[in-house]
Coordinates of C-alpha atoms and ligand atoms in Angstrom, one line a residue:
M1209 CA -34.8 -77.2 50.1
S1210 CA -35.1 -78.4 46.6
H1211 CA -32.5 -77.4 44.0
D1212 CA -34.9 -75.2 42.2
L1213 CA -36.0 -73.3 45.2
K1214 CA -32.4 -72.7 46.2
K1215 CA -31.7 -71.3 42.8
L1216 CA -34.7 -68.9 43.0
S1217 CA -33.8 -67.7 46.5
D1218 CA -30.2 -67.1 45.3
E1219 CA -31.5 -65.1 42.4
I1220 CA -33.8 -62.9 44.5
D1221 CA -30.9 -62.5 46.9
W1222 CA -28.5 -61.0 44.2
R1223 CA -31.2 -58.9 42.6
I1224 CA -31.9 -57.2 46.0
R1225 CA -28.2 -56.7 46.4
V1226 CA -27.9 -55.1 42.9
F1227 CA -30.7 -52.7 43.7
D1228 CA -29.2 -51.9 47.0
S1229 CA -25.7 -51.3 45.7
L1230 CA -26.7 -49.0 42.9
S1231 CA -24.6 -45.9 43.4
F1232 CA -27.6 -43.6 42.6
P1233 CA -30.4 -43.1 45.1
T1234 CA -33.2 -45.1 43.6
L1235 CA -36.9 -45.7 44.2
I1236 CA -39.3 -48.3 43.0
L1237 CA -42.8 -47.0 42.3
K1238 CA -46.1 -48.7 41.3
A1239 CA -47.7 -47.3 38.1
D1240 CA -49.9 -45.2 40.4
R1241 CA -46.8 -43.6 41.8
E1242 CA -46.9 -45.3 45.2
I1243 CA -43.5 -46.0 46.6
V1244 CA -42.8 -49.7 46.9
S1245 CA -39.2 -49.6 47.9
A1246 CA -36.0 -47.6 48.0
N1247 CA -32.4 -48.6 47.9
S1248 CA -30.1 -47.8 50.8
N1249 CA -28.4 -45.0 48.9
F1250 CA -31.8 -43.3 48.7
L1251 CA -32.5 -43.7 52.4
E1252 CA -29.2 -42.3 53.3
K1253 CA -29.5 -39.3 51.1
F1254 CA -32.9 -38.4 52.2
D1255 CA -32.3 -39.5 55.8
V1256 CA -35.5 -41.6 56.0
E1257 CA -36.5 -45.2 57.1
L1258 CA -37.9 -47.6 54.6
D1259 CA -41.2 -48.1 56.5
E1260 CA -41.8 -44.4 56.7
L1261 CA -41.5 -44.3 52.9
V1262 CA -43.4 -47.4 51.6
G1263 CA -47.0 -46.6 50.8
L1264 CA -46.5 -42.9 50.2
K1265 CA -46.9 -41.3 46.7
C1266 CA -43.7 -40.2 45.2
C1267 CA -45.0 -36.5 45.2
E1268 CA -46.1 -36.8 48.8
F1269 CA -42.5 -37.6 49.9
L1270 CA -40.6 -35.4 47.5
Y1271 CA -42.8 -32.3 47.4
Y1272 CA -45.1 -32.7 50.4
S1273 CA -48.1 -32.6 48.0
D1274 CA -51.0 -35.0 47.4
L1275 CA -51.3 -33.8 43.8
P1276 CA -49.2 -35.6 41.2
C1277 CA -46.7 -33.3 39.4
P1278 CA -47.9 -31.8 36.1
I1279 CA -47.4 -34.1 33.1
S1280 CA -44.9 -31.6 31.6
V1281 CA -42.7 -32.1 34.7
C1282 CA -43.2 -35.8 35.6
P1283 CA -42.3 -38.2 32.9
I1284 CA -44.1 -41.2 34.5
T1285 CA -47.1 -40.7 32.2
R1286 CA -44.9 -41.0 29.2
V1287 CA -43.1 -44.1 30.6
I1288 CA -46.5 -45.8 31.1
E1289 CA -47.6 -44.8 27.6
D1290 CA -44.6 -45.9 25.5
R1291 CA -43.0 -48.3 28.1
K1292 CA -39.6 -46.7 27.6
G1293 CA -37.3 -44.9 29.9
H1294 CA -37.5 -41.1 30.2
S1295 CA -35.7 -38.6 32.2
I1296 CA -35.9 -35.0 33.3
L1297 CA -33.2 -32.6 34.3
K1298 CA -34.1 -30.7 37.5
Q1299 CA -32.3 -27.9 39.3
V1300 CA -32.7 -28.4 43.0
N1301 CA -31.5 -26.6 46.1
I1302 CA -29.9 -28.8 48.7
N1303 CA -28.8 -27.0 51.9
G1304 CA -28.7 -23.7 50.0
E1305 CA -26.5 -25.2 47.3
E1306 CA -27.6 -25.3 43.7
R1307 CA -27.4 -28.8 42.3
W1308 CA -28.5 -30.4 39.1
E1309 CA -30.3 -33.8 39.1
D1310 CA -31.0 -36.0 36.2
R1311 CA -34.1 -38.0 37.3
V1312 CA -34.3 -41.2 35.2
F1313 CA -37.6 -43.2 35.1
S1314 CA -37.3 -46.8 33.7
P1315 CA -40.3 -49.2 33.4
I1316 CA -40.3 -52.7 34.8
L1317 CA -42.6 -54.7 32.6
T1318 CA -44.9 -57.7 33.3
D1319 CA -44.7 -60.8 31.1
D1320 CA -47.5 -59.2 28.8
G1321 CA -45.6 -56.0 28.5
E1322 CA -47.6 -53.8 30.8
V1323 CA -45.8 -51.4 33.2
A1324 CA -45.7 -53.1 36.6
Y1325 CA -43.2 -50.9 38.3
I1326 CA -41.1 -47.9 37.6
I1327 CA -37.6 -47.3 38.8
Q1328 CA -36.8 -43.7 39.5
S1329 CA -33.1 -42.9 40.1
F1330 CA -31.6 -39.6 41.0
R1331 CA -28.3 -38.8 39.4
D1332 CA -26.3 -35.8 40.5
V1333 CA -25.1 -34.1 37.3
T1334 CA -24.0 -30.9 38.9
R1335 CA -20.4 -31.4 38.0
V1336 CA -21.2 -32.1 34.3
K1337 CA -23.6 -29.1 34.3
T1338 CA -21.0 -26.8 35.8
L1339 CA -18.4 -28.0 33.3
E1340 CA -20.9 -27.5 30.5
R1341 CA -21.6 -24.0 31.6
T1342 CA -17.9 -23.1 32.0
L1343 CA -17.2 -24.5 28.6
K1344 CA -20.1 -22.4 27.2
E1345 CA -18.7 -19.3 28.9
T1346 CA -15.2 -20.0 27.6
E1347 CA -16.6 -20.6 24.1
N1348 CA -18.6 -17.3 24.3
F1349 CA -15.5 -15.5 25.5
L1350 CA -13.3 -16.9 22.7
E1351 CA -16.0 -16.0 20.2
K1352 CA -16.0 -12.5 21.4
V1353 CA -12.2 -12.3 21.3
V1354 CA -12.2 -13.4 17.7
Q1355 CA -15.2 -11.2 16.7
S1356 CA -13.8 -8.1 18.3
S1357 CA -10.4 -8.3 16.6
P1358 CA -9.8 -5.5 14.2
S1359 CA -7.8 -8.0 12.1
A1360 CA -9.7 -10.2 9.8
I1361 CA -9.7 -13.8 11.1
L1362 CA -10.6 -16.9 9.1
A1363 CA -10.5 -20.6 9.7
A1364 CA -11.1 -23.4 7.2
D1365 CA -11.2 -27.2 7.4
T1366 CA -8.6 -29.4 5.6
T1367 CA -10.7 -29.3 2.4
G1368 CA -10.6 -25.5 2.4
H1369 CA -14.3 -25.1 3.5
L1370 CA -14.6 -22.1 5.7
L1371 CA -15.6 -22.7 9.3
L1372 CA -15.2 -19.3 10.9
A1373 CA -15.0 -15.7 9.8
N1374 CA -15.1 -12.7 12.1
E1375 CA -16.7 -9.3 11.4
A1376 CA -13.5 -7.8 10.2
A1377 CA -13.1 -10.6 7.7
E1378 CA -16.6 -10.1 6.3
D1379 CA -15.8 -6.3 6.0
L1380 CA -12.5 -7.0 4.3
F1381 CA -13.9 -9.6 1.9
G1382 CA -17.1 -7.7 1.5
Y1383 CA -19.6 -10.6 2.1
S1384 CA -20.7 -13.0 4.8
I1385 CA -18.3 -15.8 4.0
I1386 CA -19.8 -18.4 6.3
Q1387 CA -23.6 -18.1 5.7
D1388 CA -23.5 -19.0 2.1
G1389 CA -24.4 -22.7 2.7
G1390 CA -20.8 -23.5 3.1
T1391 CA -20.0 -23.3 -0.6
I1392 CA -17.1 -20.9 -0.3
T1393 CA -13.7 -22.3 -0.1
S1394 CA -10.4 -20.7 0.7
E1395 CA -9.6 -20.8 -3.0
D1396 CA -12.3 -18.3 -3.7
L1397 CA -10.6 -15.8 -1.4
Y1398 CA -7.5 -15.4 -3.4
P1399 CA -6.4 -14.7 -7.0
P1400 CA -6.0 -18.0 -8.9
G1401 CA -3.2 -20.2 -7.5
K1402 CA -2.5 -18.1 -4.4
A1403 CA -4.4 -20.4 -1.9
R1404 CA -2.3 -23.4 -3.0
E1405 CA 0.9 -21.4 -2.8
I1406 CA 0.0 -20.3 0.7
M1407 CA -0.7 -23.9 1.8
R1408 CA 2.6 -25.0 0.3
M1409 CA 4.5 -22.3 2.2
L1410 CA 2.5 -23.3 5.4
R1411 CA 3.9 -26.8 5.1
E1412 CA 7.5 -25.7 4.5
E1413 CA 9.9 -25.2 7.4
S1414 CA 11.4 -22.0 6.0
A1415 CA 8.6 -19.5 6.4
G1416 CA 8.1 -19.5 10.1
G1417 CA 8.4 -23.2 10.9
R1418 CA 6.3 -26.1 9.9
G1419 CA 2.6 -25.3 10.0
K1420 CA 3.2 -21.6 10.6
L1421 CA 3.5 -18.7 8.2
A1422 CA 5.0 -15.6 9.6
N1423 CA 4.0 -12.1 8.4
T1424 CA 3.7 -12.4 4.6
K1425 CA 2.5 -9.9 2.1
T1426 CA -0.1 -11.4 -0.3
T1427 CA -3.2 -10.4 -2.2
I1428 CA -6.8 -11.4 -1.5
L1429 CA -9.9 -11.2 -3.6
T1430 CA -13.1 -9.4 -2.5
S1431 CA -16.6 -10.2 -3.4
D1432 CA -16.5 -7.8 -6.4
G1433 CA -13.2 -9.2 -7.7
T1434 CA -11.0 -6.4 -6.3
E1435 CA -7.5 -7.5 -5.3
I1436 CA -6.5 -6.1 -2.0
P1437 CA -2.9 -6.2 -0.7
V1438 CA -2.7 -7.6 2.8
E1439 CA -0.3 -8.7 5.4
M1440 CA -1.2 -12.2 6.6
T1441 CA -0.1 -14.7 9.2
A1442 CA -1.4 -18.2 9.1
S1443 CA -1.1 -21.6 10.8
I1444 CA -2.2 -25.2 10.5
I1445 CA -4.2 -26.4 13.5
Y1446 CA -3.2 -29.9 14.5
E1447 CA -4.9 -32.4 16.7
G1448 CA -2.9 -35.4 17.8
G1449 CA -0.4 -34.7 15.1
K1450 CA -3.1 -34.6 12.4
E1451 CA -4.0 -31.6 10.3
V1452 CA -7.6 -30.6 11.2
A1453 CA -7.9 -27.0 10.1
T1454 CA -6.1 -23.9 9.0
M1455 CA -6.4 -20.3 10.3
A1456 CA -5.3 -17.0 9.0
I1457 CA -5.2 -13.4 10.1
Y1458 CA -5.2 -10.6 7.6
N1459 CA -4.5 -6.9 7.8
D1460 CA -5.4 -4.5 5.0
L1461 CA -2.3 -2.8 3.6
R1462 CA -4.0 -0.3 1.4
E1463 CA -3.8 2.6 3.8
K1464 CA -0.3 1.8 4.9
M1465 CA 0.8 1.6 1.3
A1466 CA -0.8 4.9 0.4
V1467 CA 1.0 6.6 3.2
E1468 CA 4.2 4.9 2.2
K1469 CA 3.8 6.2 -1.4
Q1470 CA 3.0 9.7 -0.1
L1471 CA 6.2 9.5 1.9
R1472 CA 8.2 8.3 -1.0
D1473 CA 6.8 11.1 -3.2
A1474 CA 7.6 13.7 -0.6
R1475 CA 11.1 12.4 -0.3
D1476 CA 11.7 12.4 -4.0
Q1477 CA 10.4 16.0 -4.1
L1478 CA 12.8 17.0 -1.3
V1479 CA 15.7 15.5 -3.1
Q1480 CA 14.8 17.4 -6.3
A1481 CA 14.2 20.6 -4.4
E1482 CA 17.5 20.3 -2.6
K1483 CA 19.3 19.5 -5.8
L1484 CA 17.8 22.7 -7.3
A1485 CA 18.5 24.8 -4.3
S1486 CA 22.2 23.9 -4.1
L1487 CA 22.6 24.3 -7.8
G1488 CA 20.8 27.6 -7.6
Q1489 CA 23.3 28.8 -4.9
L1490 CA 26.2 27.6 -6.9
A1491 CA 24.9 29.3 -10.0
A1492 CA 24.3 32.5 -8.1
G1493 CA 27.7 32.4 -6.6
V1494 CA 29.5 31.8 -10.0
A1495 CA 27.4 34.5 -11.7
H1496 CA 28.4 37.0 -9.1
E1497 CA 32.1 36.1 -9.4
I1498 CA 32.0 36.3 -13.2
N1499 CA 30.1 39.6 -13.3
N1500 CA 33.0 41.6 -11.9
P1501 CA 35.8 40.4 -14.2
L1502 CA 33.3 40.6 -17.1
T1503 CA 32.7 44.3 -16.4
G1504 CA 36.4 44.8 -16.3
I1505 CA 37.0 43.0 -19.6
M1506 CA 34.3 45.1 -21.3
F1507 CA 35.6 48.3 -19.8
Y1508 CA 39.2 47.8 -20.9
A1509 CA 38.2 46.4 -24.3
N1510 CA 36.1 49.6 -24.9
L1511 CA 39.0 51.7 -23.7
A1512 CA 41.3 50.0 -26.1
L1513 CA 38.9 50.3 -28.9
E1514 CA 38.5 54.0 -28.4
S1515 CA 42.3 54.5 -28.5
L1516 CA 42.7 52.7 -31.9
A1517 CA 42.6 54.5 -35.2
P1518 CA 39.5 53.9 -37.2
D1519 CA 41.4 51.8 -39.8
N1520 CA 43.2 49.7 -37.3
P1521 CA 42.7 46.0 -38.1
L1522 CA 42.6 45.1 -34.4
R1523 CA 39.3 47.0 -34.0
E1524 CA 37.4 44.0 -35.5
D1525 CA 39.0 41.6 -33.0
L1526 CA 38.2 43.9 -30.0
G1527 CA 34.6 44.0 -31.4
Y1528 CA 34.4 40.2 -31.1
V1529 CA 35.8 40.5 -27.4
I1530 CA 33.1 42.9 -26.6
E1531 CA 30.3 40.9 -28.3
D1532 CA 31.3 37.7 -26.6
S1533 CA 31.6 39.5 -23.2
L1534 CA 28.0 40.7 -23.8
R1535 CA 26.9 37.1 -24.5
C1536 CA 28.6 36.1 -21.2
K1537 CA 26.6 38.8 -19.5
E1538 CA 23.4 37.4 -20.9
I1539 CA 24.3 33.9 -19.7
V1540 CA 25.0 35.3 -16.3
K1541 CA 21.7 37.0 -16.2
N1542 CA 19.9 33.8 -17.1
L1543 CA 21.8 32.0 -14.4
L1544 CA 20.8 34.6 -11.8
A1545 CA 17.2 34.3 -13.0
Y1546 CA 17.4 30.5 -12.7
S1547 CA 18.6 30.8 -9.1
R1548 CA 15.7 33.1 -8.6
Q1549 CA 17.4 35.6 -6.4
Q1550 CA 14.9 38.2 -7.4
S1551 CA 12.3 38.9 -4.8
T1552 CA 8.8 37.5 -5.4
S1553 CA 5.5 39.2 -5.0
K1554 CA 2.6 36.8 -4.6
M1555 CA -0.9 37.9 -5.3
V1556 CA -4.3 36.3 -5.9
H1557 CA -4.9 35.8 -9.6
H1558 CA -7.3 33.9 -11.7
I1559 CA -5.3 31.1 -13.3
N1560 CA -7.0 31.5 -16.7
E1561 CA -5.9 35.1 -16.8
I1562 CA -2.2 34.2 -16.3
V1563 CA -2.6 31.5 -19.0
D1564 CA -4.1 33.9 -21.5
K1565 CA -1.5 36.6 -20.8
S1566 CA 1.4 34.2 -21.0
L1567 CA 0.2 32.8 -24.3
A1568 CA -0.2 36.3 -25.7
L1569 CA 3.4 37.0 -25.0
I1570 CA 4.8 34.3 -27.2
R1571 CA 2.2 33.1 -29.7
D1572 CA 3.3 35.5 -32.5
Q1573 CA 6.6 33.7 -32.8
K1574 CA 7.4 31.9 -36.0
V1575 CA 7.4 28.4 -34.3
F1576 CA 3.6 28.7 -33.6
R1577 CA 2.6 29.1 -37.2
E1578 CA 1.6 25.5 -37.7
V1579 CA 0.6 24.8 -34.1
Q1580 CA -3.1 24.5 -33.3
I1581 CA -3.8 26.0 -29.9
S1582 CA -6.7 24.6 -28.0
K1583 CA -7.8 26.2 -24.8
E1584 CA -10.0 24.2 -22.4
L1585 CA -10.2 26.7 -19.5
Q1586 CA -12.9 25.8 -17.1
D1587 CA -15.4 28.5 -16.3
S1588 CA -15.2 28.5 -12.5
M1589 CA -13.5 30.5 -9.9
M1590 CA -10.0 29.2 -9.9
M1591 CA -8.0 31.7 -7.9
V1592 CA -4.5 31.0 -7.0
Y1593 CA -2.0 32.8 -4.8
V1594 CA 1.2 33.1 -6.9
D1595 CA 3.8 35.4 -8.3
R1596 CA 2.5 36.3 -11.7
M1597 CA 5.8 37.0 -13.4
Q1598 CA 7.2 33.6 -12.1
F1599 CA 4.1 31.8 -13.2
T1600 CA 4.2 33.3 -16.6
Q1601 CA 7.7 31.9 -16.8
V1602 CA 6.3 28.4 -15.9
I1603 CA 3.7 28.5 -18.6
I1604 CA 6.1 29.8 -21.2
N1605 CA 8.7 27.1 -20.4
L1606 CA 6.1 24.3 -20.6
V1607 CA 4.6 25.7 -23.8
M1608 CA 8.0 26.2 -25.5
N1609 CA 9.0 22.6 -24.6
A1610 CA 5.7 21.4 -26.0
V1611 CA 6.1 23.2 -29.3
A1612 CA 9.7 22.0 -29.5
A1613 CA 8.5 18.4 -29.0
M1614 CA 6.0 18.7 -31.8
D1615 CA 8.7 20.2 -34.1
G1616 CA 6.4 23.1 -34.7
K1617 CA 3.5 21.1 -36.0
G1618 CA 0.6 19.7 -33.9
T1619 CA -1.9 20.6 -31.3
L1620 CA -1.1 22.3 -28.1
T1621 CA -3.8 22.1 -25.4
L1622 CA -3.9 24.3 -22.3
R1623 CA -6.4 23.0 -19.8
T1624 CA -7.4 24.4 -16.4
Y1625 CA -9.9 22.9 -13.9
R1626 CA -10.3 22.6 -10.2
D1627 CA -11.2 20.0 -7.5
K1628 CA -13.1 21.9 -5.0
N1629 CA -13.1 19.1 -2.4
A1630 CA -9.4 18.7 -2.6
Q1631 CA -9.0 22.5 -2.8
K1632 CA -6.8 22.3 -5.8
V1633 CA -6.4 24.0 -9.2
F1634 CA -4.9 22.2 -12.1
L1635 CA -3.2 23.4 -15.2
E1636 CA -2.3 21.0 -18.0
V1637 CA -0.1 21.6 -21.0
E1638 CA -0.6 18.8 -23.5
D1639 CA 1.1 18.3 -26.8
T1640 CA 1.0 15.8 -29.7
G1641 CA 4.8 15.6 -29.8
C1642 CA 7.4 12.9 -29.6
G1643 CA 7.0 12.0 -25.9
I1644 CA 9.6 11.5 -23.3
L1645 CA 11.6 8.3 -23.3
K1646 CA 11.1 6.1 -20.2
E1647 CA 14.7 6.3 -19.2
N1648 CA 14.6 10.1 -19.2
L1649 CA 11.4 10.5 -17.3
S1650 CA 13.2 10.7 -13.9
K1651 CA 15.7 13.3 -15.3
V1652 CA 13.7 15.9 -17.1
F1653 CA 13.4 18.1 -14.0
D1654 CA 17.1 17.9 -13.4
P1655 CA 19.0 21.1 -14.0
F1656 CA 21.0 21.0 -17.3
F1657 CA 19.3 17.8 -18.5
T1658 CA 18.5 18.3 -22.2
T1659 CA 18.1 16.1 -25.2
K1660 CA 18.3 19.1 -27.5
E1661 CA 21.4 19.7 -29.6
P1662 CA 24.1 22.0 -28.1
G1663 CA 23.1 25.7 -28.5
K1664 CA 19.4 24.9 -28.6
G1665 CA 18.6 23.8 -25.1
T1666 CA 20.0 24.8 -21.7
G1667 CA 18.3 22.1 -19.7
L1668 CA 17.1 24.7 -17.2
G1669 CA 13.5 25.1 -18.4
L1670 CA 11.8 22.4 -16.4
S1671 CA 14.0 22.7 -13.3
T1672 CA 13.0 26.4 -13.2
V1673 CA 9.4 25.3 -13.6
Y1674 CA 9.9 22.8 -10.8
G1675 CA 11.4 25.4 -8.5
I1676 CA 8.8 28.0 -9.1
V1677 CA 5.9 25.7 -8.7
Q1678 CA 7.3 24.4 -5.5
D1679 CA 7.8 28.0 -4.2
N1680 CA 4.1 28.6 -4.8
A1681 CA 3.1 25.5 -2.8
G1682 CA 2.3 23.4 -5.8
L1683 CA 3.5 20.3 -7.6
V1684 CA 4.4 19.7 -11.2
S1685 CA 4.6 16.2 -12.8
V1686 CA 4.4 14.4 -16.1
K1687 CA 0.8 13.2 -16.1
S1688 CA 1.3 11.1 -19.2
T1689 CA 3.7 10.6 -22.0
G1690 CA 4.0 8.4 -25.1
P1691 CA 4.7 8.4 -28.7
T1692 CA 1.5 10.4 -29.3
G1693 CA 2.4 13.2 -27.0
T1694 CA 2.9 14.4 -23.5
T1695 CA 0.9 16.1 -20.7
F1696 CA 2.5 18.1 -18.0
M1697 CA 0.4 18.8 -15.0
V1698 CA 0.7 21.6 -12.5
E1699 CA -1.4 21.6 -9.3
L1700 CA -1.7 24.6 -7.1
P1701 CA -3.7 25.1 -3.9
L1702 CA -7.1 26.7 -4.6
F1703 CA -7.1 30.1 -2.9
Q1704 CA -9.9 30.3 -0.3
P1705 CA -11.0 33.9 0.4
S1706 CA -11.9 33.0 4.0
E1707 CA -8.4 31.8 4.5
N1708 CA -6.4 34.6 6.1
T1709 CA -3.7 34.9 3.5
L1710 CA -1.6 38.0 4.0
N1711 CA -1.8 39.9 0.8
P1712 CA -1.0 43.6 1.3
N1713 CA -1.5 44.4 -2.4
E1714 CA -5.0 43.1 -2.3
S1715 CA -6.1 45.2 0.6
N1716 CA -4.9 48.4 -1.3
S1717 CA -7.0 47.7 -4.3
Ligands
LIG360 N1 6.7 18.4 -23.9 C1 7.7 17.7 -24.0 N2 7.8 16.6 -24.8 C2 8.9 15.8 -24.9 N3 10.0 16.0 -24.2 C3 10.0 17.0 -23.4 C4 9.0 17.9 -23.2 N4 9.3 18.8 -22.3 C5 10.5 18.6 -21.9 N5 11.0 17.5 -22.5 C6 12.4 16.9 -22.4 O1 12.9 17.4 -21.2 C7 14.2 17.9 -21.5 C8 14.4 19.1 -20.5 O2 13.6 20.1 -20.7 P1 14.0 21.6 -20.3 O3 14.4 21.4 -18.8 O4 13.0 22.5 -20.6 O5 15.3 21.9 -21.1 P2 15.5 22.2 -22.6 O6 14.2 22.5 -23.1 O7 16.5 23.2 -22.6 O8 16.1 20.9 -23.2 C9 14.1 18.3 -22.9 O9 15.4 18.4 -23.5 C10 13.3 17.2 -23.5 O10 14.0 16.1 -23.7
LIG361 MG1 12.9 23.9 -22.3

């Protein structure tokens, strides 16, 4: 054998071996799809002898059909056309088991570039396919978990561009954060400077460990520029020790804060009410104790007076004793009124009527001479269920304070209106007086708090108002105050006729 021939036979030998040792079952076809050869892997898989196979069309063996497969399914036509490899993914059923095959068709070209043969190999990709499907399912599941969370969830890449936002996030921020062509960054979601601050805290060890931010209160910015208080947790996502993204979870705090404020207000009112109640009890007790000795003092002073001769100089002194005792009696009477130990009789009244009548009682006094009185009494049904005498006291106290604050000169406005939805009636007493100093605001309803000079104020006016309003299921507050004047606001429940309020006086009339 010549050297060249030996080389050639060697080469043919290893080429056949390569073909045979291919780990995929493989066929060699002619361009007309006739089977020329198959490797041993193929013969084993399909349990067939080579000579049974050679000469058959590929479709005859694989599908028991003389018709070639449709072009859409069989890539051979395309291989012949563009002389490039093509493949097709096929789901097959082998012994009742679902498998996935990647069938790869590669051309073997002649020296002038025509397709002489086609290699068709069968690769089992069931494992990859199954993994792919599991991955997809896991992804879908995770997506659902994220989407269904009632907390807003966001993720952004290291440059701050947003990658993910769940529905709750879009609700909270008020727009579809992701769909906007990726132009929104995390900086847009916070008031200026906040995003950086959060990133800084995230990288610190102190706030929950490096890369983690434990529950933190902060503020976010919605699409219309509203700042919303939220509670957030955040973390940096690392991959192989490198920062790749950040994620954050937000919970809207507005509702919680509103409830907290209500609770705080309710507690403040309770404290005030308790202070008033205990002082009222104390006052009532003291008044009772003093009443008896006072009666004694007056009785004996009168006796002594009667026994003295008309020109006795001691008569004048005894006159002072009796006069001062009378003043003491008056103070005691006021204290008892303050502690409100009289019984109340609540009835349904129109609030405007009480306002008019209360004003009529006092407006002839000298102090009103230079006061303009403006009434803005709304013209709707504003029935309230209150004790008229007590409520007259409320209005008189507020009005007298207003007039005092204006030093007798200015405009006094009495305003009534209602909020039907909230079922409330409002009464406002507004003055153009000196206003209340900030440091006194929390004290004006306290018993005995007064800024008036001794002898002019008792400091009991507003605390009486407070107690009465509360007894009538209402609220009183300083709506506004400043150097140009003060507005006190009383709110009362709007009486609803359908409501079954027990009112014996009403059924008689
Ligand atoms: N309309 C008002 N404008 C400014 N200050 C007021 C007004 N009403 C009440 N105040 C302040 O609240 C204090 C307490 O009022 P009040 O309880 O009625 O007691 P008094 O009128 O006897 O001082 C007043 O001394 C005054 O400092
Ligand atoms: Mg007063």
